[in-house]
XYZ file of C-alpha atoms in Angstrom:
206
model
C 27.286 -17.043 -20.100
C 23.398 -15.570 -21.048
C 22.239 -16.887 -24.173
C 18.820 -15.273 -25.468
C 16.767 -12.551 -25.674
C 19.259 -10.596 -24.114
C 21.219 -7.508 -25.147
C 23.825 -5.062 -23.501
C 23.998 -1.181 -23.231
C 27.039 0.956 -22.670
C 27.753 4.179 -21.277
C 30.612 6.198 -21.820
C 30.979 9.623 -20.916
C 34.091 12.060 -19.265
C 33.176 10.833 -15.978
C 32.284 7.540 -15.338
C 31.246 4.113 -17.479
C 28.500 1.571 -17.326
C 27.771 -1.622 -19.020
C 24.624 -3.392 -18.891
C 23.214 -6.428 -19.499
C 19.248 -6.730 -18.887
C 16.251 -8.647 -20.852
C 14.979 -6.977 -24.063
C 12.197 -7.539 -22.956
C 10.090 -7.777 -19.351
C 6.728 -8.331 -18.639
C 4.629 -5.082 -16.783
C 2.432 -7.411 -14.602
C 0.931 -6.138 -10.999
C 4.804 -7.371 -8.975
C 6.166 -4.116 -11.725
C 4.098 -2.000 -11.386
C 3.922 -2.354 -7.501
C 7.696 -2.373 -7.390
C 7.037 1.098 -9.938
C 5.018 2.391 -7.722
C 7.503 1.549 -4.723
C 10.207 3.179 -6.357
C 8.364 6.068 -6.888
C 8.284 6.358 -3.357
C 11.495 5.481 -2.057
C 14.129 4.999 -4.899
C 16.965 7.289 -5.344
C 15.602 9.732 -7.996
C 18.202 12.428 -7.867
C 21.485 11.034 -9.728
C 20.404 8.731 -11.892
C 23.875 6.813 -10.759
C 22.500 3.695 -9.307
C 19.320 1.298 -8.965
C 18.537 2.135 -4.998
C 16.514 1.927 -2.712
C 15.877 3.611 0.642
C 13.690 1.683 3.217
C 13.498 0.204 7.345
C 11.066 -2.723 6.428
C 13.671 -5.122 6.108
C 10.513 -7.341 3.556
C 9.956 -3.915 1.424
C 13.603 -3.969 0.969
C 13.572 -7.962 0.011
C 10.445 -7.325 -2.892
C 12.999 -4.528 -4.055
C 15.656 -6.988 -4.770
C 14.031 -9.941 -5.876
C 12.428 -7.085 -8.506
C 15.746 -6.056 -9.946
C 17.046 -9.556 -10.184
C 13.544 -10.727 -11.608
C 12.954 -8.323 -13.805
C 16.500 -6.784 -14.626
C 18.892 -10.107 -14.138
C 21.095 -8.425 -11.095
C 23.377 -11.171 -9.581
C 23.584 -11.092 -5.663
C 26.752 -10.199 -5.962
C 25.852 -6.969 -7.777
C 24.171 -5.279 -4.244
C 25.480 -2.848 -1.757
C 24.104 -2.287 1.791
C 23.883 0.590 3.860
C 22.084 0.593 7.163
C 21.927 3.631 9.353
C 21.337 2.580 12.715
C 20.485 5.590 15.950
C 22.326 2.423 18.256
C 24.217 -0.626 18.074
C 22.848 -3.435 19.109
C 23.488 -7.644 18.782
C 22.209 -9.315 15.708
C 22.531 -6.614 13.509
C 24.879 -7.635 10.815
C 23.058 -10.686 10.988
C 19.551 -9.823 10.508
C 19.846 -7.838 7.356
C 22.266 -10.354 5.873
C 19.246 -12.870 6.656
C 16.885 -10.592 5.511
C 18.434 -10.250 2.014
C 21.032 -12.844 1.016
C 24.295 -11.267 1.529
C 27.881 -11.693 2.662
C 28.890 -9.225 4.981
C 31.147 -7.693 3.157
C 28.581 -6.647 1.415
C 27.102 -5.088 4.297
C 28.337 -1.767 5.840
C 26.746 0.207 9.440
C 26.669 3.334 10.587
C 25.552 4.955 13.450
C 23.847 8.258 12.852
C 22.871 11.104 15.294
C 21.526 13.440 12.838
C 17.991 11.966 12.592
C 18.591 8.681 13.067
C 16.299 5.901 11.583
C 13.322 5.271 14.379
C 13.305 1.433 13.317
C 15.196 -1.378 15.563
C 17.076 -2.482 12.693
C 17.633 0.535 10.979
C 17.306 2.000 8.110
C 18.991 0.185 4.774
C 19.678 1.827 2.001
C 19.949 -1.447 -0.914
C 21.946 -0.172 -3.973
C 23.058 -1.566 -7.383
C 25.531 0.732 -8.567
C 24.900 1.993 -12.628
C 23.853 4.447 -14.506
C 22.237 3.015 -17.189
C 19.598 0.592 -14.768
C 19.936 4.657 -12.648
C 18.630 6.251 -16.227
C 15.818 3.671 -17.303
C 14.068 2.985 -13.480
C 13.311 6.808 -13.368
C 12.459 7.224 -16.785
C 10.154 4.839 -16.163
C 8.570 5.505 -12.515
C 8.196 9.294 -14.642
C 6.477 8.227 -17.865
C 3.362 9.341 -17.735
C 3.260 6.991 -21.717
C 3.644 3.889 -19.728
C 1.147 5.836 -16.608
C -2.065 6.035 -19.068
C -1.420 2.905 -20.880
C -1.648 1.113 -17.663
C -5.030 -0.667 -17.238
C -6.872 -0.777 -13.480
C -5.143 -3.285 -12.577
C -1.582 -3.087 -12.578
C -3.034 1.140 -12.201
C -4.045 -0.161 -9.079
C -0.880 -2.522 -8.284
C 1.357 0.718 -8.742
C -0.699 2.978 -6.179
C -0.583 0.423 -3.526
C 3.408 0.445 -3.878
C 3.813 3.988 -3.867
C 1.373 4.002 -1.050
C 3.770 0.885 1.507
C 6.179 3.595 0.905
C 4.824 7.483 1.518
C 1.501 6.250 2.415
C -0.592 5.542 5.559
C -4.569 4.257 6.024
C -6.516 5.378 8.224
C -10.369 4.413 9.327
C -12.411 7.399 9.601
C -15.750 6.903 10.238
C -16.008 3.781 9.064
C -14.783 3.996 6.329
C -10.754 3.402 5.028
C -9.011 6.057 3.845
C -5.518 6.196 2.277
C -2.695 9.306 2.327
C 0.174 9.681 0.381
C 2.650 12.082 0.901
C 4.647 13.322 -1.854
C 6.303 15.932 -3.762
C 4.230 18.038 -6.478
C 6.121 15.994 -9.555
C 4.700 12.778 -8.074
C 1.124 13.584 -7.194
C 0.269 14.446 -10.640
C 1.106 10.564 -11.089
C -1.132 9.456 -8.209
C -3.793 12.108 -8.798
C -4.347 10.138 -12.516
C -4.110 7.028 -10.504
C -6.340 7.086 -8.044
C -8.574 8.229 -10.859
C -8.091 5.830 -13.059
C -8.829 2.982 -10.131
C -11.591 4.472 -7.558
C -12.968 6.794 -10.440
C -13.352 9.982 -7.783
C -11.047 12.501 -7.169
C -8.842 12.242 -4.623
C -8.619 15.460 -1.285
C -5.494 17.167 -2.188
C -4.101 18.876 0.845
C -1.012 21.074 -0.442
C-alpha cells in the first residue's frame, strides 16, 4: 500500500523473524539528530529486539513516537506502551492515551515496588517490537562515521537530545553549565560532539 521510495527488509533466524517496510532515504536534519541523541540516552540498545525508549516525560515520549512515524514510516497501531508506577491514580490511563494518541489495549500499567518512578504519571516504555529497526537505530547512534560527518548545527541537535535524556543544566557562578551522565562508549560520542560545538574540551569526572 506504499508507493515510491520504500524498501522491504526481511530478517530470518532460528529463534525469531522480522519484516519491515521503511523509506529508502531519510533526511538527516536537526529533528532526526535530536532523536538520535535522545535514543542514545534513553533507548533500548542492549538486545536490538525492539525500537523503544523509556522516559517519564510525556512530551519527550511523544516526540520519539513522532520520530518513528515521520522518519521510519511506523503507524499508530505498531506501538506498545508499558507504564510503571509507584501507585495507581485516577486518570492515569487517560493521560497516556491522550498524550500518545493510543488506544487502551496498547497501554499496560503496572505497579512496581523496586525503585518506583518518581513522576506522577509513572515511567513510560514505548516500543515497536522489530529486530530490524532495533538493529538499525543502534548502529546509527553508535556510528562514529555518521557522528563525525555532522556539521555544527546537527551535532548540537544530537547533543541536545542526549542532554534531554541523560543531562542536567546548572547555573554556577553566573555561567550555564550542562552535565551529561553516561557510560564510556557514550562518553566518547558526547566528548566529540562537545568539542565540535564548543571548541572547548569538556571536564570529565569518572
